[in-house]
Amino acid sequence: MVDAVTAQEMQQYDHYTIEEIGVPSLVLMERAAISVTEVLGAGKFDLTNVLVMAGLGNNGGDGIAIARLLAQKGVKVDLLVLGDENRATVNTKQQLTIARNYGLPIIHRVKDFRNYTVIVDALFGIGLSKPVPVKLGEIIKRVNAANIPVVSVDVPSGLDATTGAILGSAIRATATVTFAYAKTGLLQGEGTKRAGSIYIKDIGIYSPEEIADFKVGIEEN
Ligand SMILES: NC(=O)C1=CN([C@@H]2O[C@H](COP(=O)(O)OP(=O)(O)OC[C@H]3O[C@@H](n4cnc5c(N)ncnc54)[C@H](O)[C@@H]3O)[C@@H](O)[C@H]2O)[C@H](O)CC1
Ligand SMILES: [K+]
């Protein structure tokens, strides 16, 4: 049984699942978004007025999909997209197209984060390897100062998913919904203080070892 993985190991498992097994990355993104929406809707969070903060990487893509799923359930949600959309990943651009086709309004700045009842943090995930850009660091500080419950997607944004170090500034989450396996950075360093309650969600990504076990199990049946 795999305990916790580094960002690099998770990227390898992600790549293996997409390239070798053949699960499309947008399917993984959709399952990731559904798993976070389930945690949000499980009763621990007040969904009266939700803010989703999305970056340009695939973590942001998860966030945009979450906002769309919440809106389709009739939840009042604002979708804040930070950065130049032209620099977004392919999957995140696709999520923006889908969100717009469903008529989701997209905002690019927030006056007062205290107006929301819960904030979904999808700025950065396991792909962050250098200090967060200054402007986004300021936003992270304002969110932390607002003392509104925050649910982080995969890892608290600004945290190194492997070491648990803070890369400039990092979100202080009430809960973190992480995909497939815990990340070593959530269990050490500043990670233990920033992650909040950790939910590990199966979204269809497994280590090659676990897939090998599957095959054995299936053959024996
Ligand atoms: N591996 C999986 O299990 C799956 C992961 N998913 C999600 O994808 C992220 C990882 O996405 P990636 O594109 O590699 O990087 P990040 O989203 O973590 O972004 C970090 C990277 O992007 C640049 N960046 C992003 N936003 C900005 C911005 N506004 N300004 C400047 N730069 C920005 C930055 O350079 C960073 O280096 C993973 O955590 C999961 O959430 C899939 O959705 C499902 C499968
Ligand atoms: K995040």
mmCIF file of C-alpha atoms and ligand atoms in Angstrom:
data_model
loop_
_atom_site.group_PDB
_atom_site.id
_atom_site.type_symbol
_atom_site.label_atom_id
_atom_site.label_comp_id
_atom_site.label_asym_id
_atom_site.label_seq_id
_atom_site.Cartn_x
_atom_site.Cartn_y
_atom_site.Cartn_z
ATOM 1 C CA MET A 1 0.000 0.000 0.000
ATOM 2 C CA VAL A 2 1.420 3.393 -1.054
ATOM 3 C CA ASP A 3 1.372 5.819 1.924
ATOM 4 C CA ALA A 4 2.289 9.330 0.765
ATOM 5 C CA VAL A 5 3.850 10.378 -2.527
ATOM 6 C CA THR A 6 6.034 13.234 -3.729
ATOM 7 C CA ALA A 7 4.851 15.639 -6.436
ATOM 8 C CA GLN A 8 7.165 13.925 -8.902
ATOM 9 C CA GLU A 9 5.798 10.434 -8.122
ATOM 10 C CA MET A 10 2.230 11.765 -8.484
ATOM 11 C CA GLN A 11 3.093 13.287 -11.869
ATOM 12 C CA GLN A 12 4.530 9.903 -12.933
ATOM 13 C CA TYR A 13 1.351 8.060 -11.847
ATOM 14 C CA ASP A 14 -0.756 10.745 -13.593
ATOM 15 C CA HIS A 15 1.266 10.368 -16.784
ATOM 16 C CA TYR A 16 1.122 6.548 -16.570
ATOM 17 C CA THR A 17 -2.669 6.587 -16.137
ATOM 18 C CA ILE A 18 -3.142 8.921 -19.107
ATOM 19 C CA GLU A 19 -0.471 7.658 -21.532
ATOM 20 C CA GLU A 20 -0.188 3.920 -20.680
ATOM 21 C CA ILE A 21 -3.628 3.059 -19.335
ATOM 22 C CA GLY A 22 -5.458 5.536 -21.617
ATOM 23 C CA VAL A 23 -7.722 7.458 -19.224
ATOM 24 C CA PRO A 24 -8.168 10.939 -20.779
ATOM 25 C CA SER A 25 -6.809 13.737 -18.513
ATOM 26 C CA LEU A 26 -10.133 15.620 -18.742
ATOM 27 C CA VAL A 27 -11.836 12.530 -17.284
ATOM 28 C CA LEU A 28 -9.418 12.620 -14.341
ATOM 29 C CA MET A 29 -10.067 16.349 -13.974
ATOM 30 C CA GLU A 30 -13.828 15.788 -13.937
ATOM 31 C CA ARG A 31 -13.513 13.021 -11.303
ATOM 32 C CA ALA A 32 -11.259 15.329 -9.260
ATOM 33 C CA ALA A 33 -13.871 18.102 -9.437
ATOM 34 C CA ILE A 34 -16.727 15.723 -8.529
ATOM 35 C CA SER A 35 -14.780 14.448 -5.490
ATOM 36 C CA VAL A 36 -14.212 17.996 -4.158
ATOM 37 C CA THR A 37 -17.857 18.930 -4.795
ATOM 38 C CA GLU A 38 -18.905 15.886 -2.727
ATOM 39 C CA VAL A 39 -16.792 17.049 0.243
ATOM 40 C CA LEU A 40 -18.186 20.599 -0.079
ATOM 41 C CA GLY A 41 -21.755 19.250 -0.110
ATOM 42 C CA ALA A 42 -21.325 16.826 2.805
ATOM 43 C CA GLY A 43 -22.640 19.319 5.379
ATOM 44 C CA LYS A 44 -19.452 20.644 6.981
ATOM 45 C CA PHE A 45 -19.399 23.789 4.819
ATOM 46 C CA ASP A 46 -21.919 26.651 4.400
ATOM 47 C CA LEU A 47 -22.514 26.900 0.624
ATOM 48 C CA THR A 48 -24.654 30.076 0.816
ATOM 49 C CA ASN A 49 -22.068 32.143 -1.099
ATOM 50 C CA VAL A 50 -19.086 30.290 -2.577
ATOM 51 C CA LEU A 51 -15.930 31.717 -4.141
ATOM 52 C CA VAL A 52 -13.722 29.530 -6.357
ATOM 53 C CA MET A 53 -10.199 30.906 -6.983
ATOM 54 C CA ALA A 54 -8.584 29.360 -10.072
ATOM 55 C CA GLY A 55 -5.019 29.632 -11.399
ATOM 56 C CA LEU A 56 -3.873 28.804 -14.951
ATOM 57 C CA GLY A 57 -2.519 25.282 -14.351
ATOM 58 C CA ASN A 58 -4.588 22.065 -14.094
ATOM 59 C CA ASN A 59 -5.274 22.812 -10.433
ATOM 60 C CA GLY A 60 -7.135 25.841 -11.757
ATOM 61 C CA GLY A 61 -8.876 23.577 -14.255
ATOM 62 C CA ASP A 62 -10.176 21.459 -11.366
ATOM 63 C CA GLY A 63 -11.452 24.648 -9.737
ATOM 64 C CA ILE A 64 -13.313 25.862 -12.830
ATOM 65 C CA ALA A 65 -14.981 22.434 -13.163
ATOM 66 C CA ILE A 66 -15.950 22.578 -9.450
ATOM 67 C CA ALA A 67 -17.565 26.016 -9.952
ATOM 68 C CA ARG A 68 -19.564 24.684 -12.912
ATOM 69 C CA LEU A 69 -20.742 21.598 -10.963
ATOM 70 C CA LEU A 70 -21.770 23.753 -7.966
ATOM 71 C CA ALA A 71 -23.640 26.228 -10.206
ATOM 72 C CA GLN A 72 -25.493 23.340 -11.852
ATOM 73 C CA LYS A 73 -26.634 22.264 -8.362
ATOM 74 C CA GLY A 74 -28.074 25.783 -7.877
ATOM 75 C CA VAL A 75 -25.288 26.983 -5.549
ATOM 76 C CA LYS A 76 -24.448 30.730 -5.691
ATOM 77 C CA VAL A 77 -20.808 30.690 -6.842
ATOM 78 C CA ASP A 78 -18.342 33.323 -8.043
ATOM 79 C CA LEU A 79 -15.474 32.082 -10.251
ATOM 80 C CA LEU A 80 -12.296 34.154 -9.855
ATOM 81 C CA VAL A 81 -9.706 33.405 -12.573
ATOM 82 C CA LEU A 82 -6.251 34.850 -11.836
ATOM 83 C CA GLY A 83 -3.712 35.478 -14.616
ATOM 84 C CA ASP A 84 -3.741 35.775 -18.403
ATOM 85 C CA GLU A 85 -6.083 33.030 -19.685
ATOM 86 C CA ASN A 86 -3.999 32.693 -22.856
ATOM 87 C CA ARG A 87 -1.271 31.146 -20.693
ATOM 88 C CA ALA A 88 -3.618 28.532 -19.204
ATOM 89 C CA THR A 89 -3.063 24.798 -19.829
ATOM 90 C CA VAL A 90 -5.077 23.093 -22.589
ATOM 91 C CA ASN A 91 -7.392 21.383 -20.088
ATOM 92 C CA THR A 92 -7.933 24.613 -18.173
ATOM 93 C CA LYS A 93 -8.780 26.483 -21.386
ATOM 94 C CA GLN A 94 -11.288 23.699 -22.143
ATOM 95 C CA GLN A 95 -12.856 24.130 -18.689
ATOM 96 C CA LEU A 96 -13.152 27.894 -19.298
ATOM 97 C CA THR A 97 -14.939 27.229 -22.610
ATOM 98 C CA ILE A 98 -17.358 24.796 -20.910
ATOM 99 C CA ALA A 99 -18.005 27.222 -18.034
ATOM 100 C CA ARG A 100 -18.757 30.056 -20.449
ATOM 101 C CA ASN A 101 -21.037 27.821 -22.541
ATOM 102 C CA TYR A 102 -23.043 27.237 -19.352
ATOM 103 C CA GLY A 103 -23.151 31.002 -18.803
ATOM 104 C CA LEU A 104 -20.943 31.070 -15.666
ATOM 105 C CA PRO A 105 -19.800 34.663 -15.015
ATOM 106 C CA ILE A 106 -15.995 34.903 -14.558
ATOM 107 C CA ILE A 107 -14.519 37.635 -12.330
ATOM 108 C CA HIS A 108 -10.884 38.769 -12.184
ATOM 109 C CA ARG A 109 -10.780 40.564 -8.806
ATOM 110 C CA VAL A 110 -12.483 40.420 -5.413
ATOM 111 C CA LYS A 111 -13.096 43.482 -3.254
ATOM 112 C CA ASP A 112 -13.749 41.693 0.082
ATOM 113 C CA PHE A 113 -13.162 37.973 0.630
ATOM 114 C CA ARG A 114 -15.207 38.200 3.862
ATOM 115 C CA ASN A 115 -18.413 38.348 1.774
ATOM 116 C CA TYR A 116 -18.138 34.605 1.090
ATOM 117 C CA THR A 117 -19.138 31.650 3.296
ATOM 118 C CA VAL A 118 -16.477 29.296 1.876
ATOM 119 C CA ILE A 119 -13.514 29.718 -0.505
ATOM 120 C CA VAL A 120 -12.289 26.943 -2.824
ATOM 121 C CA ASP A 121 -8.536 27.241 -3.388
ATOM 122 C CA ALA A 122 -7.480 26.081 -6.862
ATOM 123 C CA LEU A 123 -4.598 28.461 -7.548
ATOM 124 C CA PHE A 124 -1.702 25.982 -7.504
ATOM 125 C CA GLY A 125 -1.341 22.253 -6.997
ATOM 126 C CA ILE A 126 1.504 19.742 -7.302
ATOM 127 C CA GLY A 127 2.947 21.631 -10.289
ATOM 128 C CA LEU A 128 4.197 24.567 -8.233
ATOM 129 C CA SER A 129 7.989 24.465 -8.018
ATOM 130 C CA LYS A 130 8.988 28.085 -7.448
ATOM 131 C CA PRO A 131 7.798 30.917 -5.167
ATOM 132 C CA VAL A 132 4.316 32.141 -6.065
ATOM 133 C CA PRO A 133 4.189 35.370 -8.098
ATOM 134 C CA VAL A 134 4.041 38.453 -5.828
ATOM 135 C CA LYS A 135 0.510 39.501 -6.873
ATOM 136 C CA LEU A 136 -0.847 36.002 -6.100
ATOM 137 C CA GLY A 137 1.065 36.004 -2.813
ATOM 138 C CA GLU A 138 -0.834 39.170 -1.837
ATOM 139 C CA ILE A 139 -4.138 37.489 -2.667
ATOM 140 C CA ILE A 140 -3.169 34.434 -0.583
ATOM 141 C CA LYS A 141 -2.369 36.728 2.378
ATOM 142 C CA ARG A 142 -5.740 38.523 2.006
ATOM 143 C CA VAL A 143 -7.606 35.181 1.930
ATOM 144 C CA ASN A 144 -5.801 33.963 5.065
ATOM 145 C CA ALA A 145 -6.592 37.280 6.811
ATOM 146 C CA ALA A 146 -10.301 37.031 5.921
ATOM 147 C CA ASN A 147 -10.720 33.987 8.219
ATOM 148 C CA ILE A 148 -13.287 32.379 5.914
ATOM 149 C CA PRO A 149 -13.291 28.532 5.694
ATOM 150 C CA VAL A 150 -11.035 27.440 2.810
ATOM 151 C CA VAL A 151 -11.132 24.091 1.000
ATOM 152 C CA SER A 152 -7.873 23.525 -0.883
ATOM 153 C CA VAL A 153 -7.845 21.456 -4.093
ATOM 154 C CA ASP A 154 -5.082 18.823 -3.946
ATOM 155 C CA VAL A 155 -2.669 20.957 -1.834
ATOM 156 C CA PRO A 156 -2.913 24.383 -0.111
ATOM 157 C CA SER A 157 -1.733 26.769 -2.830
ATOM 158 C CA GLY A 158 1.814 28.000 -2.255
ATOM 159 C CA LEU A 159 2.855 24.858 -0.390
ATOM 160 C CA ASP A 160 5.582 22.634 -1.856
ATOM 161 C CA ALA A 161 3.670 19.363 -2.289
ATOM 162 C CA THR A 162 6.825 17.325 -1.596
ATOM 163 C CA THR A 163 8.671 19.131 1.211
ATOM 164 C CA GLY A 164 5.859 21.044 2.938
ATOM 165 C CA ALA A 165 7.844 24.268 2.558
ATOM 166 C CA ILE A 166 6.027 27.561 1.913
ATOM 167 C CA LEU A 167 6.977 28.945 -1.526
ATOM 168 C CA GLY A 168 6.584 32.655 -0.762
ATOM 169 C CA SER A 169 3.054 32.534 0.667
ATOM 170 C CA ALA A 170 0.664 29.645 1.258
ATOM 171 C CA ILE A 171 -3.037 29.180 1.979
ATOM 172 C CA ARG A 172 -4.069 28.143 5.508
ATOM 173 C CA ALA A 173 -6.793 25.606 4.667
ATOM 174 C CA THR A 174 -9.677 24.314 6.789
ATOM 175 C CA ALA A 175 -9.588 21.171 4.677
ATOM 176 C CA THR A 176 -7.575 19.781 1.768
ATOM 177 C CA VAL A 177 -9.035 17.327 -0.749
ATOM 178 C CA THR A 178 -6.057 15.531 -2.309
ATOM 179 C CA PHE A 179 -6.205 13.086 -5.183
ATOM 180 C CA ALA A 180 -5.160 9.431 -5.256
ATOM 181 C CA TYR A 181 -2.605 9.538 -2.415
ATOM 182 C CA ALA A 182 -1.578 11.890 0.400
ATOM 183 C CA LYS A 183 1.314 14.146 -0.599
ATOM 184 C CA THR A 184 4.440 14.052 1.576
ATOM 185 C CA GLY A 185 4.299 17.860 1.802
ATOM 186 C CA LEU A 186 0.937 17.686 3.612
ATOM 187 C CA LEU A 187 2.444 15.564 6.378
ATOM 188 C CA GLN A 188 5.644 17.485 7.135
ATOM 189 C CA GLY A 189 7.091 21.005 7.455
ATOM 190 C CA GLU A 190 4.473 23.778 7.309
ATOM 191 C CA GLY A 191 2.172 21.358 5.526
ATOM 192 C CA THR A 192 0.886 19.901 8.787
ATOM 193 C CA LYS A 193 -0.268 23.407 9.842
ATOM 194 C CA ARG A 194 -1.650 24.506 6.474
ATOM 195 C CA ALA A 195 -3.555 21.433 5.209
ATOM 196 C CA GLY A 196 -6.342 21.271 7.808
ATOM 197 C CA SER A 197 -8.414 18.083 7.596
ATOM 198 C CA ILE A 198 -7.114 15.902 4.765
ATOM 199 C CA TYR A 199 -9.488 13.984 2.472
ATOM 200 C CA ILE A 200 -7.803 11.471 0.116
ATOM 201 C CA LYS A 201 -10.052 10.854 -2.894
ATOM 202 C CA ASP A 202 -9.780 8.020 -5.419
ATOM 203 C CA ILE A 203 -10.107 9.583 -8.893
ATOM 204 C CA GLY A 204 -8.807 6.627 -10.893
ATOM 205 C CA ILE A 205 -5.060 7.235 -10.620
ATOM 206 C CA TYR A 206 -3.017 4.362 -9.159
ATOM 207 C CA SER A 207 0.625 3.446 -8.874
ATOM 208 C CA PRO A 208 1.860 0.847 -11.396
ATOM 209 C CA GLU A 209 2.271 -1.535 -8.421
ATOM 210 C CA GLU A 210 -1.407 -1.183 -7.474
ATOM 211 C CA ILE A 211 -2.436 -1.652 -11.106
ATOM 212 C CA ALA A 212 -0.347 -4.851 -11.179
ATOM 213 C CA ASP A 213 -2.249 -6.062 -8.081
ATOM 214 C CA PHE A 214 -5.551 -5.265 -9.853
ATOM 215 C CA LYS A 215 -4.567 -7.423 -12.810
ATOM 216 C CA VAL A 216 -3.665 -10.341 -10.535
ATOM 217 C CA GLY A 217 -6.958 -9.911 -8.673
ATOM 218 C CA ILE A 218 -8.950 -9.825 -11.933
ATOM 219 C CA GLU A 219 -7.125 -12.932 -13.345
ATOM 220 C CA GLU A 220 -7.828 -14.892 -10.152
ATOM 221 C CA ASN A 221 -11.595 -14.154 -10.313
HETATM 222 N N1 LIG B 1 -2.001 14.350 -11.138
HETATM 223 C C1 LIG B 1 -3.228 14.175 -10.963
HETATM 224 O O1 LIG B 1 -3.582 13.397 -10.213
HETATM 225 C C2 LIG B 1 -4.190 15.090 -11.577
HETATM 226 C C3 LIG B 1 -3.945 16.401 -11.337
HETATM 227 N N2 LIG B 1 -4.796 17.289 -11.629
HETATM 228 C C4 LIG B 1 -4.633 18.632 -11.078
HETATM 229 O O2 LIG B 1 -3.517 19.240 -11.719
HETATM 230 C C5 LIG B 1 -2.645 19.820 -10.743
HETATM 231 C C6 LIG B 1 -1.261 19.946 -11.321
HETATM 232 O O3 LIG B 1 -1.407 20.788 -12.432
HETATM 233 P P1 LIG B 1 -0.174 21.515 -13.150
HETATM 234 O O4 LIG B 1 -0.731 22.088 -14.409
HETATM 235 O O5 LIG B 1 0.948 20.568 -13.241
HETATM 236 O O6 LIG B 1 0.303 22.666 -12.204
HETATM 237 P P2 LIG B 1 -0.462 23.570 -11.115
HETATM 238 O O7 LIG B 1 -1.889 23.753 -11.441
HETATM 239 O O8 LIG B 1 -0.094 22.994 -9.818
HETATM 240 O O9 LIG B 1 0.175 25.002 -11.339
HETATM 241 C C7 LIG B 1 1.422 25.275 -11.122
HETATM 242 C C8 LIG B 1 2.138 25.957 -12.284
HETATM 243 O O10 LIG B 1 1.334 26.748 -13.086
HETATM 244 C C9 LIG B 1 1.827 28.083 -13.171
HETATM 245 N N3 LIG B 1 0.749 28.978 -12.831
HETATM 246 C C10 LIG B 1 -0.498 28.591 -12.536
HETATM 247 N N4 LIG B 1 -1.286 29.683 -12.327
HETATM 248 C C11 LIG B 1 -0.496 30.767 -12.501
HETATM 249 C C12 LIG B 1 -0.715 32.185 -12.448
HETATM 250 N N5 LIG B 1 -1.920 32.685 -12.199
HETATM 251 N N6 LIG B 1 0.333 32.995 -12.637
HETATM 252 C C13 LIG B 1 1.546 32.487 -12.886
HETATM 253 N N7 LIG B 1 1.837 31.169 -13.000
HETATM 254 C C14 LIG B 1 0.806 30.323 -12.798
HETATM 255 C C15 LIG B 1 2.941 28.149 -12.210
HETATM 256 O O11 LIG B 1 4.068 28.450 -12.938
HETATM 257 C C16 LIG B 1 3.068 26.812 -11.636
HETATM 258 O O12 LIG B 1 4.325 26.284 -11.875
HETATM 259 C C17 LIG B 1 -2.810 18.904 -9.560
HETATM 260 O O13 LIG B 1 -2.401 19.478 -8.364
HETATM 261 C C18 LIG B 1 -4.314 18.603 -9.588
HETATM 262 O O14 LIG B 1 -5.034 19.602 -8.951
HETATM 263 C C19 LIG B 1 -5.873 16.922 -12.507
HETATM 264 O O15 LIG B 1 -6.855 17.735 -12.510
HETATM 265 C C20 LIG B 1 -6.410 15.548 -12.234
HETATM 266 C C21 LIG B 1 -5.366 14.588 -12.305
HETATM 267 K K K B 2 -4.680 24.285 -4.451
#
